[in-house]
Amino acid sequence: MKRHQITIVDIAKQLNLSKSTVSRALTGHPSVNAATRQAVLELAEKLDYQRNMLAISLVTRKTNTIGIIVPEFTSSYFPNITIGAQEVASKAGYNTVICQSNETYETEVANTKVMLANQVDGVLVSITKETKNFDHLKIFQRKGIPIVFFNRVCDEMDVPKVIVDDYDGAFRAVNHLIERGRKRIAHLSGPASLKISEKRQNGYKAALRKNNIELDEELVIPYDLSLDKVHIYVNHLLNLPHPPDAIFAINDPTAIEIIQVVKKRGLRVPEDIAVVGFSNDFASGLIHPSLTTVSQPVKEIGGTAAQLLIDQMSRDVTDWKSIIRVLKTELIVRDSS
Amino acid sequence: MKRHQITIVDIAKQLNLSKSTVSRALTGHPSVNAATRQAVLELAEKLDYQRNMLAISLVTRKTNTIGIIVPEFTSSYFPNITIGAQEVASKAGYNTVICQSNETYETEVANTKVMLANQVDGVLVSITKETKNFDHLKIFQRKGIPIVFFNRVCDEMDVPKVIVDDYDGAFRAVNHLIERGRKRIAHLSGPASLKISEKRQNGYKAALRKNNIELDEELVIPYDLSLDKVHIYVNHLLNLPHPPDAIFAINDPTAIEIIQVVKKRGLRVPEDIAVVGFSNDFASGLIHPSLTTVSQPVKEIGGTAAQLLIDQMSRDVTDWKSIIRVLKTELIVRDSS
DNA sequence: TTTACAATTGGGAACATTCCCATAAATTGG
DNA sequence: CCAATTTATGGGAATGTTCCCAATTGTAAA
């Protein structure tokens, strides 16, 4: 039923050549007669010949494909990172395969198997909030497939990583709130498993300390990043006998959700409660009031990670220095603070 | 240099079996001894064996991969469509490869070559605003690779398509503006090459006609969807001797841009100018004032298209009925009108 | 003229797997 | 007890390509 695929053998037969010569003509090998090459190219064009990458990859043991595993696609953050990575990768002649782990460990493990089965030449990974065991990722190392982490990194693996100065960004965000006269600043933090939660929380605490504001543990709430639970924590905070006058959120989607909840309660942002986020998602500039946030160079994160990966793939070095690239953030002050 | 990959031959040797038997054990073929299968499975696990999909696909002539070609990823529209498609595809055991054509014809052609070279089993396509020649897409048909269009379809190809009732959606949107008392309604339309531009424009005109409002061609502006030019058209409209009191935009990103421009000019939305968009992007509910728009069942579009494609791929029918699925839109009234 | 060398081309192994066609052993029925 | 059938396994072609190692031809140097 399936139509016969045009192969180099078909071209070879029609031109009375060997498949070797056709292959050489097609790949631009120098030692082939100009007239022969011309004939091959013309016939290939005429027959709609397309090289079969499966066969090529099988013999060359290279797929020219990099895999990207991200936890989710719900905000603009990870999509933009993949765009940045894809730009760099395609410029270097690499294709990109993207898998979403959906913030679950099982899916992440399944994703790594897909990547392995599809013989990617390297992978870019940002782990889920659930990931505590890294055996599935260590397989890449064991097989000599380069891996680079970004944003959500794995501490126990000695490979290149791309992150931002989370501590510093959080510090400046909270410091800004204090400069604006806020005294009781709450923090909606992330899951303890993620390094970024820890660092941003540390930045928050350091800013309080520097301004001689005593830390009230009651105001630091770790949550699992499920947006539909934000209202619970916000209402809890606002119902405290001595409620906060500002909230610093681990990320923008959370901050946006906070603003909605606060507004629904009839309170004003920033008059009653100031809100600051982290990442500068696309929606943050559009929401009312517009969100003060710490912007990350999102595309650059993806691009840098891809570049680091490509560097590893092109050199035949097995023991790669574990570079850690820390990119700069920037505080964007808007109406919510 | 490259580490040797574990193959079924390695497993076969260690267990003193033939690669045929190992293959059968691994793929779950019934005619293999339970003890043998057990041994194979255990050793495979121990050695981190991963099946090489390249080789499998080469011999089975199936990659279990569908390709998606979309024009852009800048708004939430196309990403969400791919999410919907991916959900359906992965449930059916298919992987997904996504390519962005970046709204340029050349890139789209390049993308089709990538898809062909990677032997996708089927493709989902939404064309660029530039695409007028469809030869590169007809190659899929010629090779017997199923293709389904969505959103931006190709009229001259007789294949399944998934669209929404653009005419009707536009009609209801403009009718709503008229009900709100607007008399001079402008329309920022899309490129003439796209069917959706035409249909939405027709819906706009029909709504005017039905309400006995004479069409003023001066108020209908086709533009190429480059957001950075929106301010030119909006300012042009507002500088007219008899400026409009409402603008219906071809899509949400355009509408959002219009709102920003109008606000920057010191005019109020909706008091001075009402604005209505199309698609109900994520940002539309967040912007101030929130945007009235025609919502599309985005994930469903992707899911339906994927399902249509999978149906085609699983049956061995070469002449597929050209189904056209038209999904319903819904008018979402918010503050901008 | 002979040798050496460059320019072309062909042959065939290799890549990792599936799957059809044997083959051998074990089991069953008459 | 023998034929027939079932159960389990092996052998090897096929998939479409690259690339190494010849083989052939023509030509310039000796």
PDB file of N, CA and C in Angstrom, chain B residues 197-272:
ATOM      1  N   SER B 197      -8.739  36.089   7.230  1.00  0.00           N
ATOM      2  CA  SER B 197      -8.907  37.534   7.071  1.00  0.00           C
ATOM      3  C   SER B 197     -10.203  37.808   6.331  1.00  0.00           C
ATOM      4  N   GLU B 198     -10.346  37.092   5.224  1.00  0.00           N
ATOM      5  CA  GLU B 198     -11.503  37.292   4.356  1.00  0.00           C
ATOM      6  C   GLU B 198     -12.809  37.006   5.094  1.00  0.00           C
ATOM      7  N   LYS B 199     -12.821  35.862   5.791  1.00  0.00           N
ATOM      8  CA  LYS B 199     -14.062  35.466   6.450  1.00  0.00           C
ATOM      9  C   LYS B 199     -14.452  36.414   7.573  1.00  0.00           C
ATOM     10  N   ARG B 200     -13.441  36.818   8.357  1.00  0.00           N
ATOM     11  CA  ARG B 200     -13.758  37.724   9.456  1.00  0.00           C
ATOM     12  C   ARG B 200     -14.206  39.069   8.905  1.00  0.00           C
ATOM     13  N   GLN B 201     -13.580  39.475   7.826  1.00  0.00           N
ATOM     14  CA  GLN B 201     -13.979  40.738   7.211  1.00  0.00           C
ATOM     15  C   GLN B 201     -15.407  40.638   6.662  1.00  0.00           C
ATOM     16  N   ASN B 202     -15.726  39.517   6.080  1.00  0.00           N
ATOM     17  CA  ASN B 202     -17.090  39.314   5.574  1.00  0.00           C
ATOM     18  C   ASN B 202     -18.110  39.347   6.712  1.00  0.00           C
ATOM     19  N   GLY B 203     -17.744  38.744   7.834  1.00  0.00           N
ATOM     20  CA  GLY B 203     -18.631  38.765   8.995  1.00  0.00           C
ATOM     21  C   GLY B 203     -18.848  40.191   9.462  1.00  0.00           C
ATOM     22  N   TYR B 204     -17.786  40.953   9.489  1.00  0.00           N
ATOM     23  CA  TYR B 204     -17.848  42.372   9.868  1.00  0.00           C
ATOM     24  C   TYR B 204     -18.802  43.128   8.951  1.00  0.00           C
ATOM     25  N   LYS B 205     -18.622  42.935   7.645  1.00  0.00           N
ATOM     26  CA  LYS B 205     -19.458  43.651   6.677  1.00  0.00           C
ATOM     27  C   LYS B 205     -20.923  43.234   6.797  1.00  0.00           C
ATOM     28  N   ALA B 206     -21.141  41.946   7.021  1.00  0.00           N
ATOM     29  CA  ALA B 206     -22.513  41.450   7.114  1.00  0.00           C
ATOM     30  C   ALA B 206     -23.235  42.056   8.310  1.00  0.00           C
ATOM     31  N   ALA B 207     -22.491  42.202   9.417  1.00  0.00           N
ATOM     32  CA  ALA B 207     -23.108  42.770  10.615  1.00  0.00           C
ATOM     33  C   ALA B 207     -23.507  44.223  10.372  1.00  0.00           C
ATOM     34  N   LEU B 208     -22.659  44.960   9.666  1.00  0.00           N
ATOM     35  CA  LEU B 208     -22.995  46.355   9.342  1.00  0.00           C
ATOM     36  C   LEU B 208     -24.258  46.380   8.482  1.00  0.00           C
ATOM     37  N   ARG B 209     -24.253  45.549   7.458  1.00  0.00           N
ATOM     38  CA  ARG B 209     -25.367  45.515   6.512  1.00  0.00           C
ATOM     39  C   ARG B 209     -26.676  45.212   7.234  1.00  0.00           C
ATOM     40  N   LYS B 210     -26.625  44.202   8.078  1.00  0.00           N
ATOM     41  CA  LYS B 210     -27.843  43.783   8.782  1.00  0.00           C
ATOM     42  C   LYS B 210     -28.402  44.924   9.629  1.00  0.00           C
ATOM     43  N   ASN B 211     -27.511  45.779  10.117  1.00  0.00           N
ATOM     44  CA  ASN B 211     -27.961  46.889  10.962  1.00  0.00           C
ATOM     45  C   ASN B 211     -28.083  48.195  10.174  1.00  0.00           C
ATOM     46  N   ASN B 212     -28.087  48.055   8.863  1.00  0.00           N
ATOM     47  CA  ASN B 212     -28.258  49.222   7.991  1.00  0.00           C
ATOM     48  C   ASN B 212     -27.219  50.309   8.214  1.00  0.00           C
ATOM     49  N   ILE B 213     -26.009  49.885   8.507  1.00  0.00           N
ATOM     50  CA  ILE B 213     -24.927  50.859   8.598  1.00  0.00           C
ATOM     51  C   ILE B 213     -24.133  50.760   7.307  1.00  0.00           C
ATOM     52  N   GLU B 214     -23.953  51.889   6.668  1.00  0.00           N
ATOM     53  CA  GLU B 214     -23.255  51.848   5.394  1.00  0.00           C
ATOM     54  C   GLU B 214     -21.771  51.570   5.601  1.00  0.00           C
ATOM     55  N   LEU B 215     -21.226  50.713   4.807  1.00  0.00           N
ATOM     56  CA  LEU B 215     -19.809  50.367   4.903  1.00  0.00           C
ATOM     57  C   LEU B 215     -18.956  51.528   4.422  1.00  0.00           C
ATOM     58  N   ASP B 216     -17.998  51.933   5.270  1.00  0.00           N
ATOM     59  CA  ASP B 216     -17.053  52.978   4.856  1.00  0.00           C
ATOM     60  C   ASP B 216     -15.708  52.298   4.617  1.00  0.00           C
ATOM     61  N   GLU B 217     -15.360  52.117   3.348  1.00  0.00           N
ATOM     62  CA  GLU B 217     -14.135  51.380   3.005  1.00  0.00           C
ATOM     63  C   GLU B 217     -12.900  51.969   3.676  1.00  0.00           C
ATOM     64  N   GLU B 218     -12.973  53.253   3.970  1.00  0.00           N
ATOM     65  CA  GLU B 218     -11.853  53.928   4.618  1.00  0.00           C
ATOM     66  C   GLU B 218     -11.542  53.321   5.990  1.00  0.00           C
ATOM     67  N   LEU B 219     -12.558  52.716   6.584  1.00  0.00           N
ATOM     68  CA  LEU B 219     -12.394  52.169   7.936  1.00  0.00           C
ATOM     69  C   LEU B 219     -11.919  50.715   7.943  1.00  0.00           C
ATOM     70  N   VAL B 220     -11.797  50.140   6.773  1.00  0.00           N
ATOM     71  CA  VAL B 220     -11.323  48.747   6.700  1.00  0.00           C
ATOM     72  C   VAL B 220      -9.865  48.748   6.269  1.00  0.00           C
ATOM     73  N   ILE B 221      -8.998  48.357   7.188  1.00  0.00           N
ATOM     74  CA  ILE B 221      -7.569  48.426   6.918  1.00  0.00           C
ATOM     75  C   ILE B 221      -6.934  47.040   6.969  1.00  0.00           C
ATOM     76  N   PRO B 222      -6.473  46.546   5.815  1.00  0.00           N
ATOM     77  CA  PRO B 222      -5.767  45.282   5.834  1.00  0.00           C
ATOM     78  C   PRO B 222      -4.333  45.537   6.277  1.00  0.00           C
ATOM     79  N   TYR B 223      -3.829  44.728   7.168  1.00  0.00           N
ATOM     80  CA  TYR B 223      -2.416  44.909   7.545  1.00  0.00           C
ATOM     81  C   TYR B 223      -1.748  43.555   7.669  1.00  0.00           C
ATOM     82  N   ASP B 224      -0.425  43.556   7.750  1.00  0.00           N
ATOM     83  CA  ASP B 224       0.314  42.304   7.608  1.00  0.00           C
ATOM     84  C   ASP B 224       0.588  41.578   8.921  1.00  0.00           C
ATOM     85  N   LEU B 225      -0.124  41.953   9.965  1.00  0.00           N
ATOM     86  CA  LEU B 225       0.004  41.304  11.271  1.00  0.00           C
ATOM     87  C   LEU B 225       1.305  41.630  12.014  1.00  0.00           C
ATOM     88  N   SER B 226       2.076  42.602  11.513  1.00  0.00           N
ATOM     89  CA  SER B 226       3.263  43.011  12.274  1.00  0.00           C
ATOM     90  C   SER B 226       2.825  44.017  13.335  1.00  0.00           C
ATOM     91  N   LEU B 227       2.879  43.598  14.584  1.00  0.00           N
ATOM     92  CA  LEU B 227       2.358  44.416  15.676  1.00  0.00           C
ATOM     93  C   LEU B 227       2.981  45.803  15.746  1.00  0.00           C
ATOM     94  N   ASP B 228       4.240  45.893  15.313  1.00  0.00           N
ATOM     95  CA  ASP B 228       4.903  47.192  15.449  1.00  0.00           C
ATOM     96  C   ASP B 228       4.385  48.226  14.454  1.00  0.00           C
ATOM     97  N   LYS B 229       3.444  47.815  13.610  1.00  0.00           N
ATOM     98  CA  LYS B 229       2.875  48.802  12.692  1.00  0.00           C
ATOM     99  C   LYS B 229       1.474  49.235  13.108  1.00  0.00           C
ATOM    100  N   VAL B 230       0.957  48.585  14.130  1.00  0.00           N
ATOM    101  CA  VAL B 230      -0.418  48.857  14.547  1.00  0.00           C
ATOM    102  C   VAL B 230      -0.620  50.336  14.870  1.00  0.00           C
ATOM    103  N   HIS B 231       0.355  50.925  15.556  1.00  0.00           N
ATOM    104  CA  HIS B 231       0.189  52.321  15.977  1.00  0.00           C
ATOM    105  C   HIS B 231      -0.021  53.245  14.785  1.00  0.00           C
ATOM    106  N   ILE B 232       0.609  52.908  13.659  1.00  0.00           N
ATOM    107  CA  ILE B 232       0.432  53.739  12.460  1.00  0.00           C
ATOM    108  C   ILE B 232      -1.032  53.753  12.026  1.00  0.00           C
ATOM    109  N   TYR B 233      -1.605  52.575  11.942  1.00  0.00           N
ATOM    110  CA  TYR B 233      -2.989  52.474  11.468  1.00  0.00           C
ATOM    111  C   TYR B 233      -3.969  53.084  12.462  1.00  0.00           C
ATOM    112  N   VAL B 234      -3.721  52.823  13.742  1.00  0.00           N
ATOM    113  CA  VAL B 234      -4.630  53.357  14.754  1.00  0.00           C
ATOM    114  C   VAL B 234      -4.586  54.886  14.732  1.00  0.00           C
ATOM    115  N   ASN B 235      -3.390  55.428  14.701  1.00  0.00           N
ATOM    116  CA  ASN B 235      -3.285  56.884  14.677  1.00  0.00           C
ATOM    117  C   ASN B 235      -3.918  57.455  13.410  1.00  0.00           C
ATOM    118  N   HIS B 236      -3.725  56.766  12.317  1.00  0.00           N
ATOM    119  CA  HIS B 236      -4.360  57.191  11.070  1.00  0.00           C
ATOM    120  C   HIS B 236      -5.875  57.264  11.235  1.00  0.00           C
ATOM    121  N   LEU B 237      -6.436  56.212  11.820  1.00  0.00           N
ATOM    122  CA  LEU B 237      -7.889  56.165  12.016  1.00  0.00           C
ATOM    123  C   LEU B 237      -8.365  57.291  12.925  1.00  0.00           C
ATOM    124  N   LEU B 238      -7.613  57.494  14.001  1.00  0.00           N
ATOM    125  CA  LEU B 238      -8.043  58.495  14.978  1.00  0.00           C
ATOM    126  C   LEU B 238      -7.875  59.917  14.453  1.00  0.00           C
ATOM    127  N   ASN B 239      -7.024  60.073  13.457  1.00  0.00           N
ATOM    128  CA  ASN B 239      -6.817  61.406  12.883  1.00  0.00           C
ATOM    129  C   ASN B 239      -7.795  61.728  11.758  1.00  0.00           C
ATOM    130  N   LEU B 240      -8.636  60.784  11.407  1.00  0.00           N
ATOM    131  CA  LEU B 240      -9.612  61.026  10.346  1.00  0.00           C
ATOM    132  C   LEU B 240     -10.551  62.166  10.755  1.00  0.00           C
ATOM    133  N   PRO B 241     -11.049  62.876   9.781  1.00  0.00           N
ATOM    134  CA  PRO B 241     -11.996  63.951  10.098  1.00  0.00           C
ATOM    135  C   PRO B 241     -13.205  63.411  10.870  1.00  0.00           C
ATOM    136  N   HIS B 242     -13.589  62.211  10.534  1.00  0.00           N
ATOM    137  CA  HIS B 242     -14.734  61.605  11.211  1.00  0.00           C
ATOM    138  C   HIS B 242     -14.264  60.253  11.745  1.00  0.00           C
ATOM    139  N   PRO B 243     -13.570  60.269  12.901  1.00  0.00           N
ATOM    140  CA  PRO B 243     -12.904  59.055  13.399  1.00  0.00           C
ATOM    141  C   PRO B 243     -13.901  57.994  13.886  1.00  0.00           C
ATOM    142  N   PRO B 244     -13.466  56.756  13.959  1.00  0.00           N
ATOM    143  CA  PRO B 244     -14.343  55.675  14.414  1.00  0.00           C
ATOM    144  C   PRO B 244     -14.582  55.747  15.927  1.00  0.00           C
ATOM    145  N   ASP B 245     -15.645  55.088  16.378  1.00  0.00           N
ATOM    146  CA  ASP B 245     -15.900  54.998  17.826  1.00  0.00           C
ATOM    147  C   ASP B 245     -15.682  53.572  18.332  1.00  0.00           C
ATOM    148  N   ALA B 246     -15.204  52.711  17.427  1.00  0.00           N
ATOM    149  CA  ALA B 246     -14.901  51.331  17.826  1.00  0.00           C
ATOM    150  C   ALA B 246     -13.974  50.710  16.797  1.00  0.00           C
ATOM    151  N   ILE B 247     -13.150  49.749  17.241  1.00  0.00           N
ATOM    152  CA  ILE B 247     -12.286  49.020  16.311  1.00  0.00           C
ATOM    153  C   ILE B 247     -12.426  47.526  16.576  1.00  0.00           C
ATOM    154  N   PHE B 248     -12.679  46.799  15.500  1.00  0.00           N
ATOM    155  CA  PHE B 248     -12.705  45.337  15.589  1.00  0.00           C
ATOM    156  C   PHE B 248     -11.407  44.835  14.974  1.00  0.00           C
ATOM    157  N   ALA B 249     -10.616  44.118  15.780  1.00  0.00           N
ATOM    158  CA  ALA B 249      -9.301  43.670  15.308  1.00  0.00           C
ATOM    159  C   ALA B 249      -9.343  42.207  14.876  1.00  0.00           C
ATOM    160  N   ILE B 250      -8.514  41.867  13.919  1.00  0.00           N
ATOM    161  CA  ILE B 250      -8.462  40.503  13.389  1.00  0.00           C
ATOM    162  C   ILE B 250      -8.090  39.484  14.453  1.00  0.00           C
ATOM    163  N   ASN B 251      -7.293  39.922  15.445  1.00  0.00           N
ATOM    164  CA  ASN B 251      -6.923  38.992  16.521  1.00  0.00           C
ATOM    165  C   ASN B 251      -6.595  39.739  17.813  1.00  0.00           C
ATOM    166  N   ASP B 252      -6.349  38.975  18.863  1.00  0.00           N
ATOM    167  CA  ASP B 252      -6.144  39.581  20.172  1.00  0.00           C
ATOM    168  C   ASP B 252      -4.846  40.365  20.322  1.00  0.00           C
ATOM    169  N   PRO B 253      -3.724  39.839  19.863  1.00  0.00           N
ATOM    170  CA  PRO B 253      -2.499  40.625  19.988  1.00  0.00           C
ATOM    171  C   PRO B 253      -2.668  42.008  19.361  1.00  0.00           C
ATOM    172  N   THR B 254      -3.320  42.059  18.214  1.00  0.00           N
ATOM    173  CA  THR B 254      -3.581  43.339  17.565  1.00  0.00           C
ATOM    174  C   THR B 254      -4.466  44.216  18.445  1.00  0.00           C
ATOM    175  N   ALA B 255      -5.523  43.634  18.988  1.00  0.00           N
ATOM    176  CA  ALA B 255      -6.449  44.390  19.830  1.00  0.00           C
ATOM    177  C   ALA B 255      -5.729  44.947  21.054  1.00  0.00           C
ATOM    178  N   ILE B 256      -4.885  44.132  21.652  1.00  0.00           N
ATOM    179  CA  ILE B 256      -4.141  44.573  22.834  1.00  0.00           C
ATOM    180  C   ILE B 256      -3.235  45.751  22.472  1.00  0.00           C
ATOM    181  N   GLU B 257      -2.599  45.631  21.333  1.00  0.00           N
ATOM    182  CA  GLU B 257      -1.738  46.706  20.862  1.00  0.00           C
ATOM    183  C   GLU B 257      -2.566  47.980  20.630  1.00  0.00           C
ATOM    184  N   ILE B 258      -3.743  47.816  20.066  1.00  0.00           N
ATOM    185  CA  ILE B 258      -4.621  48.959  19.811  1.00  0.00           C
ATOM    186  C   ILE B 258      -4.954  49.676  21.116  1.00  0.00           C
ATOM    187  N   ILE B 259      -5.292  48.883  22.126  1.00  0.00           N
ATOM    188  CA  ILE B 259      -5.639  49.476  23.422  1.00  0.00           C
ATOM    189  C   ILE B 259      -4.484  50.309  23.965  1.00  0.00           C
ATOM    190  N   GLN B 260      -3.277  49.754  23.853  1.00  0.00           N
ATOM    191  CA  GLN B 260      -2.105  50.498  24.350  1.00  0.00           C
ATOM    192  C   GLN B 260      -1.951  51.820  23.613  1.00  0.00           C
ATOM    193  N   VAL B 261      -2.110  51.774  22.287  1.00  0.00           N
ATOM    194  CA  VAL B 261      -1.934  52.987  21.485  1.00  0.00           C
ATOM    195  C   VAL B 261      -2.998  54.018  21.842  1.00  0.00           C
ATOM    196  N   VAL B 262      -4.219  53.543  21.964  1.00  0.00           N
ATOM    197  CA  VAL B 262      -5.325  54.453  22.285  1.00  0.00           C
ATOM    198  C   VAL B 262      -5.088  55.120  23.640  1.00  0.00           C
ATOM    199  N   LYS B 263      -4.665  54.314  24.610  1.00  0.00           N
ATOM    200  CA  LYS B 263      -4.414  54.858  25.944  1.00  0.00           C
ATOM    201  C   LYS B 263      -3.274  55.871  25.906  1.00  0.00           C
ATOM    202  N   LYS B 264      -2.253  55.531  25.131  1.00  0.00           N
ATOM    203  CA  LYS B 264      -1.102  56.427  25.039  1.00  0.00           C
ATOM    204  C   LYS B 264      -1.511  57.783  24.474  1.00  0.00           C
ATOM    205  N   ARG B 265      -2.505  57.782  23.629  1.00  0.00           N
ATOM    206  CA  ARG B 265      -3.011  59.024  23.030  1.00  0.00           C
ATOM    207  C   ARG B 265      -3.885  59.794  23.992  1.00  0.00           C
ATOM    208  N   GLY B 266      -4.108  59.239  25.172  1.00  0.00           N
ATOM    209  CA  GLY B 266      -4.925  59.937  26.152  1.00  0.00           C
ATOM    210  C   GLY B 266      -6.417  59.709  25.981  1.00  0.00           C
ATOM    211  N   LEU B 267      -6.797  58.792  25.137  1.00  0.00           N
ATOM    212  CA  LEU B 267      -8.211  58.478  24.964  1.00  0.00           C
ATOM    213  C   LEU B 267      -8.583  57.305  25.870  1.00  0.00           C
ATOM    214  N   ARG B 268      -9.875  57.201  26.157  1.00  0.00           N
ATOM    215  CA  ARG B 268     -10.313  56.145  27.055  1.00  0.00           C
ATOM    216  C   ARG B 268     -10.957  54.985  26.283  1.00  0.00           C
ATOM    217  N   VAL B 269     -10.671  53.771  26.798  1.00  0.00           N
ATOM    218  CA  VAL B 269     -11.318  52.567  26.276  1.00  0.00           C
ATOM    219  C   VAL B 269     -12.238  52.073  27.386  1.00  0.00           C
ATOM    220  N   PRO B 270     -13.524  51.864  27.164  1.00  0.00           N
ATOM    221  CA  PRO B 270     -14.215  51.924  25.881  1.00  0.00           C
ATOM    222  C   PRO B 270     -14.928  53.264  25.607  1.00  0.00           C
ATOM    223  N   GLU B 271     -14.853  54.194  26.572  1.00  0.00           N
ATOM    224  CA  GLU B 271     -15.665  55.405  26.427  1.00  0.00           C
ATOM    225  C   GLU B 271     -15.470  56.075  25.066  1.00  0.00           C
ATOM    226  N   ASP B 272     -14.205  56.335  24.699  1.00  0.00           N
ATOM    227  CA  ASP B 272     -13.961  57.018  23.426  1.00  0.00           C
ATOM    228  C   ASP B 272     -13.915  56.023  22.262  1.00  0.00           C
TER     229      ASP B 272
END
